[in-house]
mmCIF file of C-alpha atoms in Angstrom:
data_model
loop_
_atom_site.group_PDB
_atom_site.id
_atom_site.type_symbol
_atom_site.label_atom_id
_atom_site.label_comp_id
_atom_site.label_asym_id
_atom_site.label_seq_id
_atom_site.Cartn_x
_atom_site.Cartn_y
_atom_site.Cartn_z
ATOM 1 C CA MET A 1 46.261 224.649 94.015
ATOM 2 C CA SER A 2 44.050 221.582 93.758
ATOM 3 C CA GLU A 3 45.356 218.056 94.111
ATOM 4 C CA LEU A 4 44.297 214.906 92.216
ATOM 5 C CA VAL A 5 44.192 211.598 94.100
ATOM 6 C CA LEU A 6 43.185 208.117 92.986
ATOM 7 C CA ILE A 7 41.687 206.045 95.816
ATOM 8 C CA ASN A 8 41.253 202.264 95.621
ATOM 9 C CA VAL A 9 39.266 200.465 98.310
ATOM 10 C CA SER A 10 38.771 196.699 98.720
ATOM 11 C CA GLY A 11 37.250 194.390 101.277
ATOM 12 C CA ARG A 12 33.970 192.784 102.294
ATOM 13 C CA ASP A 13 30.966 194.651 100.956
ATOM 14 C CA LYS A 14 28.635 196.341 103.429
ATOM 15 C CA PRO A 15 25.509 198.488 102.932
ATOM 16 C CA GLY A 16 26.155 202.221 103.082
ATOM 17 C CA LEU A 17 29.870 202.200 102.233
ATOM 18 C CA THR A 18 29.556 204.580 99.295
ATOM 19 C CA SER A 19 27.518 206.997 101.395
ATOM 20 C CA GLU A 20 30.053 206.952 104.219
ATOM 21 C CA ILE A 21 33.093 207.451 102.013
ATOM 22 C CA THR A 22 31.633 210.198 99.840
ATOM 23 C CA GLY A 23 30.102 211.821 102.927
ATOM 24 C CA ILE A 24 33.590 212.397 104.329
ATOM 25 C CA MET A 25 34.730 213.848 101.001
ATOM 26 C CA GLY A 26 31.695 216.096 100.872
ATOM 27 C CA ARG A 27 32.766 217.876 104.061
ATOM 28 C CA TYR A 28 35.864 219.089 102.180
ATOM 29 C CA ASN A 29 34.123 220.084 98.920
ATOM 30 C CA VAL A 30 35.882 217.296 97.018
ATOM 31 C CA ARG A 31 35.095 217.018 93.299
ATOM 32 C CA ILE A 32 34.634 213.534 91.847
ATOM 33 C CA LEU A 33 36.283 213.034 88.442
ATOM 34 C CA ASP A 34 35.546 209.315 88.033
ATOM 35 C CA ILE A 35 34.045 206.513 90.095
ATOM 36 C CA GLY A 36 33.526 202.771 89.666
ATOM 37 C CA GLN A 37 32.639 199.727 91.729
ATOM 38 C CA ALA A 38 32.491 195.953 91.335
ATOM 39 C CA VAL A 39 31.356 193.266 93.778
ATOM 40 C CA ILE A 40 32.310 189.615 93.283
ATOM 41 C CA HIS A 41 31.153 187.083 95.880
ATOM 42 C CA ASP A 42 30.473 189.880 98.412
ATOM 43 C CA HIS A 43 33.991 191.268 97.962
ATOM 44 C CA LEU A 44 34.092 194.942 97.004
ATOM 45 C CA THR A 45 36.546 196.686 94.732
ATOM 46 C CA TRP A 46 35.844 200.409 94.666
ATOM 47 C CA GLY A 47 37.769 203.151 92.882
ATOM 48 C CA ILE A 48 37.353 206.905 92.818
ATOM 49 C CA LEU A 49 39.408 209.690 91.273
ATOM 50 C CA ILE A 50 38.986 212.948 93.172
ATOM 51 C CA GLU A 51 40.081 216.564 92.993
ATOM 52 C CA ILE A 52 40.780 218.131 96.378
ATOM 53 C CA PRO A 53 40.221 221.883 95.842
ATOM 54 C CA ASP A 54 42.933 223.112 98.244
ATOM 55 C CA GLU A 55 46.277 221.459 99.027
ATOM 56 C CA SER A 56 45.880 222.546 102.643
ATOM 57 C CA THR A 57 42.901 220.205 103.046
ATOM 58 C CA SER A 58 44.560 217.249 101.352
ATOM 59 C CA SER A 59 46.016 215.748 104.528
ATOM 60 C CA PRO A 60 42.783 216.084 106.579
ATOM 61 C CA VAL A 61 40.768 214.405 103.811
ATOM 62 C CA ILE A 62 43.225 211.521 103.523
ATOM 63 C CA ARG A 63 43.457 211.194 107.308
ATOM 64 C CA ASP A 64 39.686 211.064 107.855
ATOM 65 C CA LEU A 65 39.211 208.560 105.045
ATOM 66 C CA LEU A 66 42.044 206.382 106.290
ATOM 67 C CA PHE A 67 40.703 206.257 109.853
ATOM 68 C CA ARG A 68 37.149 205.474 108.769
ATOM 69 C CA LEU A 69 38.109 202.833 106.210
ATOM 70 C CA HIS A 70 40.382 201.155 108.745
ATOM 71 C CA ALA A 71 37.504 201.066 111.230
ATOM 72 C CA LEU A 72 35.378 199.406 108.562
ATOM 73 C CA ASP A 73 38.102 196.763 108.038
ATOM 74 C CA LEU A 74 38.720 197.846 104.435
ATOM 75 C CA GLN A 75 42.036 198.072 102.598
ATOM 76 C CA VAL A 76 42.774 201.401 100.938
ATOM 77 C CA HIS A 77 45.452 202.743 98.620
ATOM 78 C CA PHE A 78 46.029 206.421 97.751
ATOM 79 C CA ALA A 79 47.953 207.467 94.629
ATOM 80 C CA PRO A 80 48.654 211.065 93.551
ATOM 81 C CA ILE A 81 47.873 211.849 89.900
ATOM 82 C CA THR A 82 49.496 214.687 87.975
ATOM 83 C CA GLU A 83 47.461 217.043 85.824
ATOM 84 C CA ALA A 84 49.307 215.828 82.707
ATOM 85 C CA GLU A 85 48.480 212.194 83.543
ATOM 86 C CA TYR A 86 44.851 213.057 84.038
ATOM 87 C CA GLN A 87 44.586 215.033 80.793
ATOM 88 C CA ALA A 88 46.187 212.211 78.811
ATOM 89 C CA TRP A 89 43.822 209.670 80.398
ATOM 90 C CA ALA A 90 40.735 211.838 79.831
ATOM 91 C CA ALA A 91 41.672 212.376 76.174
ATOM 92 C CA GLY A 92 41.909 208.612 75.730
ATOM 93 C CA ARG A 93 38.294 208.257 76.825
ATOM 94 C CA ASN A 94 37.287 209.870 73.536
ATOM 95 C CA ARG A 95 38.651 206.961 71.518
ATOM 96 C CA ALA A 96 36.256 204.526 69.909
ATOM 97 C CA CYS A 97 34.613 202.053 72.270
ATOM 98 C CA TYR A 98 33.762 198.472 71.316
ATOM 99 C CA ILE A 99 32.031 195.539 72.957
ATOM 100 C CA VAL A 100 33.542 192.061 72.847
ATOM 101 C CA THR A 101 31.068 189.351 73.871
ATOM 102 C CA LEU A 102 32.389 185.909 74.800
ATOM 103 C CA LEU A 103 29.771 183.129 74.660
ATOM 104 C CA SER A 104 30.523 179.662 75.964
ATOM 105 C CA ARG A 105 28.952 176.642 77.606
ATOM 106 C CA ASP A 106 31.418 176.979 80.464
ATOM 107 C CA LEU A 107 33.748 179.884 81.165
ATOM 108 C CA GLN A 108 37.421 178.940 81.325
ATOM 109 C CA ALA A 109 40.484 181.004 82.209
ATOM 110 C CA GLU A 110 42.121 180.193 78.856
ATOM 111 C CA GLN A 111 39.188 181.780 77.017
ATOM 112 C CA ILE A 112 39.603 185.055 78.908
ATOM 113 C CA ALA A 113 43.369 184.940 78.420
ATOM 114 C CA ARG A 114 43.202 184.467 74.658
ATOM 115 C CA VAL A 115 40.451 187.033 74.074
ATOM 116 C CA SER A 116 42.266 189.664 76.138
ATOM 117 C CA ALA A 117 45.564 188.858 74.390
ATOM 118 C CA ILE A 118 43.969 189.618 71.013
ATOM 119 C CA THR A 119 42.470 192.907 72.214
ATOM 120 C CA ALA A 120 45.879 193.945 73.571
ATOM 121 C CA ARG A 121 47.661 192.937 70.363
ATOM 122 C CA HIS A 122 45.305 195.158 68.365
ATOM 123 C CA GLY A 123 45.793 198.176 70.626
ATOM 124 C CA LEU A 124 42.545 197.887 72.579
ATOM 125 C CA ASN A 125 42.443 198.463 76.328
ATOM 126 C CA ILE A 126 39.816 196.765 78.505
ATOM 127 C CA ASP A 127 37.748 199.237 80.529
ATOM 128 C CA ASN A 128 35.234 196.854 82.083
ATOM 129 C CA ILE A 129 34.453 193.137 82.232
ATOM 130 C CA THR A 130 30.875 192.170 83.077
ATOM 131 C CA ARG A 131 29.276 188.756 83.403
ATOM 132 C CA LEU A 132 25.839 188.808 81.736
ATOM 133 C CA SER A 133 24.856 185.179 82.334
ATOM 134 C CA ALA A 134 23.779 183.759 85.686
ATOM 135 C CA ARG A 135 26.397 182.357 88.036
ATOM 136 C CA PRO A 136 26.780 178.619 87.432
ATOM 137 C CA SER A 137 25.861 175.899 89.887
ATOM 138 C CA LEU A 138 28.777 173.802 91.089
ATOM 139 C CA ASN A 139 26.713 170.627 90.815
ATOM 140 C CA VAL A 140 24.978 170.940 87.434
ATOM 141 C CA ALA A 141 26.948 170.171 84.283
ATOM 142 C CA ASP A 142 24.176 170.226 81.682
ATOM 143 C CA ASN A 143 22.816 173.172 79.697
ATOM 144 C CA ARG A 144 25.394 175.580 80.966
ATOM 145 C CA ILE A 145 25.493 179.051 79.491
ATOM 146 C CA ALA A 146 28.272 181.540 80.149
ATOM 147 C CA CYS A 147 28.576 185.051 78.751
ATOM 148 C CA VAL A 148 31.128 187.727 79.573
ATOM 149 C CA GLU A 149 31.120 191.187 78.032
ATOM 150 C CA PHE A 150 34.314 193.229 77.635
ATOM 151 C CA SER A 151 34.096 196.974 77.103
ATOM 152 C CA VAL A 152 37.278 197.921 75.221
ATOM 153 C CA ARG A 153 38.621 201.201 73.968
ATOM 154 C CA GLY A 154 41.111 202.102 71.252
ATOM 155 C CA THR A 155 41.613 202.342 67.507
ATOM 156 C CA PRO A 156 42.548 199.010 65.921
ATOM 157 C CA GLU A 157 44.526 199.384 62.701
ATOM 158 C CA ASP A 158 42.915 196.409 60.942
ATOM 159 C CA LEU A 159 39.343 195.534 61.959
ATOM 160 C CA GLY A 160 39.244 192.712 59.415
ATOM 161 C CA ARG A 161 42.307 191.084 60.913
ATOM 162 C CA LEU A 162 40.916 191.560 64.420
ATOM 163 C CA ARG A 163 37.667 189.793 63.507
ATOM 164 C CA SER A 164 39.639 187.023 61.793
ATOM 165 C CA ASP A 165 41.727 186.475 64.928
ATOM 166 C CA PHE A 166 38.580 186.220 67.050
ATOM 167 C CA LEU A 167 37.008 183.784 64.575
ATOM 168 C CA GLN A 168 40.093 181.581 64.643
ATOM 169 C CA ILE A 169 40.267 181.201 68.416
ATOM 170 C CA ALA A 170 36.482 180.799 68.597
ATOM 171 C CA GLY A 171 36.798 177.702 66.428
ATOM 172 C CA GLU A 172 39.758 176.382 68.365
ATOM 173 C CA MET A 173 38.074 176.752 71.769
ATOM 174 C CA ASN A 174 34.476 175.984 70.716
ATOM 175 C CA VAL A 175 33.188 179.381 71.821
ATOM 176 C CA ASP A 176 31.556 182.334 70.086
ATOM 177 C CA ILE A 177 33.064 185.817 70.102
ATOM 178 C CA ALA A 178 31.177 188.880 68.884
ATOM 179 C CA PHE A 179 32.847 192.219 68.259
ATOM 180 C CA GLN A 180 30.729 195.318 67.719
ATOM 181 C CA GLU A 181 30.948 199.067 68.106
ATOM 182 C CA ASP A 182 29.402 200.330 71.323
ATOM 183 C CA SER A 183 27.060 202.863 69.759
ATOM 184 C CA ILE A 184 23.663 204.182 70.780
ATOM 185 C CA PHE A 185 22.114 201.831 68.198
ATOM 186 C CA ARG A 186 23.479 198.739 69.936
ATOM 187 C CA ARG A 187 21.367 199.534 72.971
ATOM 188 C CA ASN A 188 18.300 200.515 70.937
ATOM 189 C CA ARG A 189 17.578 197.717 68.472
ATOM 190 C CA ARG A 190 13.891 197.541 67.560
ATOM 191 C CA LEU A 191 13.382 194.916 64.841
ATOM 192 C CA VAL A 192 14.642 191.329 64.513
ATOM 193 C CA VAL A 193 14.194 189.371 61.273
ATOM 194 C CA PHE A 194 14.758 185.618 61.112
ATOM 195 C CA ASP A 195 15.318 183.018 58.497
ATOM 196 C CA MET A 196 13.090 180.043 59.316
ATOM 197 C CA ASP A 197 14.600 176.718 58.253
ATOM 198 C CA SER A 198 17.604 175.679 60.396
ATOM 199 C CA THR A 199 17.298 178.991 62.254
ATOM 200 C CA LEU A 200 13.967 179.262 64.070
ATOM 201 C CA ILE A 201 13.362 175.555 63.502
ATOM 202 C CA GLU A 202 15.863 172.718 63.402
ATOM 203 C CA ALA A 203 14.710 171.267 60.077
ATOM 204 C CA GLU A 204 14.792 172.230 56.419
ATOM 205 C CA VAL A 205 11.082 171.939 55.595
ATOM 206 C CA ILE A 206 11.656 171.186 51.933
ATOM 207 C CA ASP A 207 13.697 168.156 53.004
ATOM 208 C CA GLU A 208 10.812 167.022 55.234
ATOM 209 C CA LEU A 209 8.410 167.366 52.299
ATOM 210 C CA ALA A 210 10.825 165.469 50.062
ATOM 211 C CA ARG A 211 10.983 162.535 52.478
ATOM 212 C CA GLU A 212 7.191 162.322 52.392
ATOM 213 C CA ALA A 213 7.353 162.396 48.580
ATOM 214 C CA GLY A 214 10.016 159.673 48.478
ATOM 215 C CA VAL A 215 12.716 161.937 46.985
ATOM 216 C CA GLY A 216 14.515 162.808 50.209
ATOM 217 C CA ASP A 217 18.069 162.000 49.170
ATOM 218 C CA GLN A 218 17.835 163.903 45.888
ATOM 219 C CA VAL A 219 16.418 167.046 47.485
ATOM 220 C CA ALA A 220 18.737 166.949 50.531
ATOM 221 C CA GLU A 221 21.792 166.882 48.254
ATOM 222 C CA ILE A 222 20.588 169.931 46.323
ATOM 223 C CA THR A 223 19.653 171.725 49.577
ATOM 224 C CA GLU A 224 23.079 171.194 51.078
ATOM 225 C CA ARG A 225 24.864 172.515 47.984
ATOM 226 C CA ALA A 226 22.606 175.584 47.958
ATOM 227 C CA MET A 227 23.210 176.294 51.668
ATOM 228 C CA GLN A 228 26.949 176.017 51.103
ATOM 229 C CA GLY A 229 26.681 178.634 48.355
ATOM 230 C CA GLU A 230 27.623 176.210 45.570
ATOM 231 C CA LEU A 231 24.310 176.644 43.731
ATOM 232 C CA ASP A 232 22.153 179.647 42.908
ATOM 233 C CA PHE A 233 19.242 179.608 45.343
ATOM 234 C CA SER A 234 16.448 180.311 42.862
ATOM 235 C CA GLN A 235 17.629 177.658 40.422
ATOM 236 C CA SER A 236 18.141 175.026 43.109
ATOM 237 C CA PHE A 237 14.803 175.922 44.675
ATOM 238 C CA ALA A 238 12.984 175.346 41.392
ATOM 239 C CA GLU A 239 14.738 171.985 40.941
ATOM 240 C CA ARG A 240 13.773 170.799 44.421
ATOM 241 C CA LEU A 241 10.201 172.021 44.067
ATOM 242 C CA ALA A 242 9.709 170.126 40.830
ATOM 243 C CA LEU A 243 10.587 166.888 42.628
ATOM 244 C CA LEU A 244 7.657 167.457 45.028
ATOM 245 C CA ARG A 245 5.028 167.402 42.296
ATOM 246 C CA GLY A 246 2.056 165.236 43.197
ATOM 247 C CA LEU A 247 2.629 165.271 46.971
ATOM 248 C CA ASP A 248 -0.676 165.152 48.844
ATOM 249 C CA GLU A 249 -1.637 168.372 50.656
ATOM 250 C CA SER A 250 -2.641 166.415 53.768
ATOM 251 C CA VAL A 251 0.977 165.770 54.783
ATOM 252 C CA LEU A 252 1.666 169.482 55.386
ATOM 253 C CA GLN A 253 -0.171 169.671 58.689
ATOM 254 C CA GLY A 254 1.629 166.648 60.106
ATOM 255 C CA ILE A 255 5.015 168.142 59.207
ATOM 256 C CA ALA A 256 4.082 171.509 60.734
ATOM 257 C CA GLU A 257 3.027 169.911 64.002
ATOM 258 C CA ARG A 258 6.240 167.927 64.437
ATOM 259 C CA LEU A 259 8.663 170.744 63.621
ATOM 260 C CA ARG A 260 11.094 171.278 66.485
ATOM 261 C CA MET A 261 11.962 174.792 67.586
ATOM 262 C CA THR A 262 15.649 175.655 67.743
ATOM 263 C CA GLU A 263 17.202 175.809 71.209
ATOM 264 C CA GLY A 264 16.397 179.174 72.789
ATOM 265 C CA ALA A 265 14.006 180.334 70.053
ATOM 266 C CA GLU A 266 10.872 180.547 72.189
ATOM 267 C CA HIS A 267 12.699 182.267 75.055
ATOM 268 C CA LEU A 268 14.206 184.773 72.629
ATOM 269 C CA ILE A 269 10.929 185.672 70.925
ATOM 270 C CA ARG A 270 9.075 185.904 74.250
ATOM 271 C CA THR A 271 11.736 188.249 75.627
ATOM 272 C CA LEU A 272 11.852 190.393 72.489
ATOM 273 C CA LYS A 273 8.074 190.799 72.564
ATOM 274 C CA GLY A 274 8.240 191.797 76.224
ATOM 275 C CA LEU A 275 10.819 194.444 75.335
ATOM 276 C CA GLY A 276 8.622 195.839 72.553
ATOM 277 C CA TYR A 277 10.648 194.566 69.582
ATOM 278 C CA ARG A 278 9.012 193.884 66.221
ATOM 279 C CA THR A 279 9.793 190.505 64.678
ATOM 280 C CA ALA A 280 9.641 188.993 61.200
ATOM 281 C CA ILE A 281 10.224 185.705 59.391
ATOM 282 C CA LEU A 282 11.919 186.203 56.016
ATOM 283 C CA SER A 283 12.197 182.708 54.615
ATOM 284 C CA GLY A 284 13.058 180.913 51.437
ATOM 285 C CA GLY A 285 10.770 178.197 52.791
ATOM 286 C CA PHE A 286 6.983 178.118 52.674
ATOM 287 C CA THR A 287 4.281 180.368 54.103
ATOM 288 C CA TYR A 288 2.224 177.398 55.332
ATOM 289 C CA PHE A 289 4.881 176.575 57.923
ATOM 290 C CA ALA A 290 5.878 180.189 58.588
ATOM 291 C CA ARG A 291 2.237 181.003 59.462
ATOM 292 C CA HIS A 292 2.238 178.049 61.838
ATOM 293 C CA LEU A 293 5.237 179.566 63.638
ATOM 294 C CA GLN A 294 3.674 183.017 63.531
ATOM 295 C CA GLN A 295 0.649 181.777 65.451
ATOM 296 C CA LYS A 296 2.775 179.848 67.920
ATOM 297 C CA LEU A 297 5.316 182.585 68.638
ATOM 298 C CA GLY A 298 3.434 185.811 67.908
ATOM 299 C CA ILE A 299 5.667 186.934 65.019
ATOM 300 C CA ASP A 300 4.614 190.275 63.515
ATOM 301 C CA TYR A 301 5.552 189.777 59.842
ATOM 302 C CA VAL A 302 5.847 186.705 57.630
ATOM 303 C CA HIS A 303 7.282 186.621 54.104
ATOM 304 C CA ALA A 304 7.964 183.258 52.472
ATOM 305 C CA ASN A 305 7.106 181.274 49.350
ATOM 306 C CA GLU A 306 3.488 180.294 48.653
ATOM 307 C CA LEU A 307 3.412 176.593 47.856
ATOM 308 C CA GLU A 308 1.048 176.102 44.913
ATOM 309 C CA ILE A 309 -1.594 173.416 45.436
ATOM 310 C CA GLU A 310 -4.202 172.253 42.928
ATOM 311 C CA ASN A 311 -6.850 169.620 43.565
ATOM 312 C CA GLY A 312 -5.214 168.745 46.881
ATOM 313 C CA LYS A 313 -1.801 168.094 45.298
ATOM 314 C CA VAL A 314 1.468 170.025 45.309
ATOM 315 C CA THR A 315 2.150 171.242 41.757
ATOM 316 C CA GLY A 316 5.906 171.605 42.135
ATOM 317 C CA ARG A 317 5.670 175.396 41.762
ATOM 318 C CA VAL A 318 5.187 178.463 43.964
ATOM 319 C CA SER A 319 2.830 181.391 43.499
ATOM 320 C CA GLY A 320 4.294 184.867 43.178
ATOM 321 C CA GLN A 321 7.847 186.096 43.574
ATOM 322 C CA ILE A 322 10.429 183.701 45.009
ATOM 323 C CA VAL A 323 11.868 184.861 48.319
ATOM 324 C CA ASP A 324 15.580 184.477 47.631
ATOM 325 C CA GLY A 325 18.552 186.245 49.206
ATOM 326 C CA LYS A 326 18.026 189.483 47.292
ATOM 327 C CA ARG A 327 14.327 189.539 48.163
ATOM 328 C CA LYS A 328 15.059 188.950 51.856
ATOM 329 C CA ALA A 329 17.270 192.032 51.931
ATOM 330 C CA GLU A 330 14.567 194.071 50.160
ATOM 331 C CA LEU A 331 11.932 192.905 52.628
ATOM 332 C CA LEU A 332 14.128 193.826 55.585
ATOM 333 C CA LEU A 333 14.409 197.375 54.267
ATOM 334 C CA GLU A 334 10.674 197.550 53.517
ATOM 335 C CA ILE A 335 9.681 196.497 57.031
ATOM 336 C CA ALA A 336 12.195 198.874 58.601
ATOM 337 C CA ARG A 337 10.772 201.770 56.576
ATOM 338 C CA LYS A 338 7.216 200.810 57.461
ATOM 339 C CA GLU A 339 8.078 200.715 61.161
ATOM 340 C CA HIS A 340 10.184 203.916 60.918
ATOM 341 C CA ILE A 341 13.244 202.030 62.135
ATOM 342 C CA SER A 342 16.834 202.713 61.086
ATOM 343 C CA THR A 343 18.653 199.726 59.577
ATOM 344 C CA GLU A 344 21.200 200.186 62.381
ATOM 345 C CA GLN A 345 18.415 199.164 64.756
ATOM 346 C CA VAL A 346 17.711 195.920 62.893
ATOM 347 C CA ILE A 347 19.025 192.472 63.832
ATOM 348 C CA ALA A 348 19.021 189.807 61.096
ATOM 349 C CA VAL A 349 19.586 186.114 61.824
ATOM 350 C CA GLY A 350 20.148 183.282 59.347
ATOM 351 C CA ASP A 351 22.256 180.253 58.555
ATOM 352 C CA GLY A 352 22.542 179.942 54.753
ATOM 353 C CA ALA A 353 24.293 181.681 51.893
ATOM 354 C CA ASN A 354 20.979 183.199 50.780
ATOM 355 C CA ASP A 355 20.800 184.990 54.161
ATOM 356 C CA LEU A 356 24.014 186.944 53.633
ATOM 357 C CA PRO A 357 22.356 189.868 51.769
ATOM 358 C CA MET A 358 19.975 190.568 54.646
ATOM 359 C CA LEU A 359 22.693 190.025 57.266
ATOM 360 C CA SER A 360 24.773 192.692 55.534
ATOM 361 C CA LYS A 361 21.882 195.201 55.580
ATOM 362 C CA ALA A 362 21.187 194.894 59.301
ATOM 363 C CA GLY A 363 22.979 196.820 62.009
ATOM 364 C CA LEU A 364 23.615 193.456 63.671
ATOM 365 C CA GLY A 365 23.804 190.491 61.303
ATOM 366 C CA VAL A 366 24.180 187.103 63.002
ATOM 367 C CA ALA A 367 25.075 183.835 61.274
ATOM 368 C CA PHE A 368 23.430 181.207 63.466
ATOM 369 C CA ARG A 369 24.920 177.690 63.446
ATOM 370 C CA ALA A 370 25.864 178.527 59.902
ATOM 371 C CA LYS A 371 27.861 176.837 57.189
ATOM 372 C CA PRO A 372 31.586 177.794 57.112
ATOM 373 C CA LEU A 373 31.199 180.141 54.124
ATOM 374 C CA VAL A 374 28.377 182.037 55.829
ATOM 375 C CA LYS A 375 30.126 182.125 59.191
ATOM 376 C CA GLU A 376 33.262 183.600 57.657
ATOM 377 C CA SER A 377 31.327 186.179 55.614
ATOM 378 C CA ALA A 378 28.997 187.429 58.365
ATOM 379 C CA ARG A 379 30.132 190.016 60.898
ATOM 380 C CA HIS A 380 28.846 187.963 63.843
ATOM 381 C CA ALA A 381 28.262 184.253 64.405
ATOM 382 C CA ILE A 382 26.690 182.077 67.088
ATOM 383 C CA SER A 383 27.404 178.362 66.931
ATOM 384 C CA THR A 384 27.922 177.277 70.531
ATOM 385 C CA LEU A 385 24.746 178.398 72.313
ATOM 386 C CA GLY A 386 21.061 178.595 71.450
ATOM 387 C CA LEU A 387 19.226 181.327 69.583
ATOM 388 C CA ASP A 388 18.555 183.287 72.774
ATOM 389 C CA ALA A 389 22.291 184.036 73.014
ATOM 390 C CA ILE A 390 21.402 186.982 70.754
ATOM 391 C CA LEU A 391 20.038 188.668 73.884
ATOM 392 C CA TYR A 392 23.591 188.896 75.219
ATOM 393 C CA LEU A 393 24.705 190.730 72.092
ATOM 394 C CA ILE A 394 22.304 193.564 72.985
ATOM 395 C CA GLY A 395 23.554 193.615 76.588
ATOM 396 C CA PHE A 396 20.682 191.715 78.206
ATOM 397 C CA ARG A 397 21.490 190.234 81.626
ATOM 398 C CA GLU A 398 20.095 186.871 82.621
ATOM 399 C CA SER A 399 19.145 188.302 86.020
ATOM 400 C CA GLU A 400 16.767 190.719 84.319
ATOM 401 C CA THR A 401 13.142 189.675 83.846
ATOM 402 C CA VAL A 402 10.790 190.770 81.119
ATOM 403 C CA PRO A 403 6.973 190.617 81.409
ATOM 404 C CA GLU A 404 5.372 188.106 79.082
#
């Protein structure tokens, strides 16, 4: 009869260890059922579950491994596994797998403790923990970025409650926590669509135009109520536009040139382009400024509102159909069809209530530095880090480089 043995090895990492250990096993026709390894600060933790085909060879295998590992100054532990234990464990591997991504400026033990406590409370077991961000310097306190990814397995009874629990502790600890199914689509996104104002750029362009027109306070108040979801977007948009009537066309270029990109936006777009992603701006703002960003960043598609200008003056109207929340969702689907991309492979990013329809259509919808209503309604939210934190949600490691 065969025998199942779990072997755990730890100690200082050295080149060739895996070859040496499995080479000994190979002499006895050992079958490998599972294997895993992690190295932290040159310290190795290595585990392997093996099936020894004949009980008579069990002792020689263990003896040879023990002698060699001792010579290599490694600690080893052997544990017999019954067939019933193995079958129960293997069956559990077929349960749903999810990814929990913890995003923070600085990784703290309490964050790990509270995230793992929630996964345990909802019946999820942690398979792997991987750091995706670079290791921090001990001397630099500014611009820190920390990201840890948990691979968890199980069947939570209430996904809504689970997400709510994550959202609550995220607010309490000033971190972001994303929870998503670990499907083939997560690793094969192909299209990212962005809102523009307060997402790709830090400003609301219509507020910038209003300041130039001398109606800044009036327009800003309407904008804020619309972003909070208190006003219908199309109605509020028309009201704000009307206040811009008579503004000189010459001010548009100056506004476009002084627009500040959101933290991480340029790095994100550059990386996405290097990975072959298609990108789009779907904005309730204006095409004049969206085209400016398109040229600067290399965005593939732009859909926004065409600011109507007559005799060098803003008329207070737009040409064509208003790009509101409903239209953004329609445009997302249109671009996906044109590019032959499943909606599960689409990422949508926005901050306002009028972005919720497109966030709900995408396989990964991200509320970025969003208002409370939007943050609570979206499946994923990023508030702590820059826009390039989205790369971590698709499993990108900071150590990886992408050609520009």
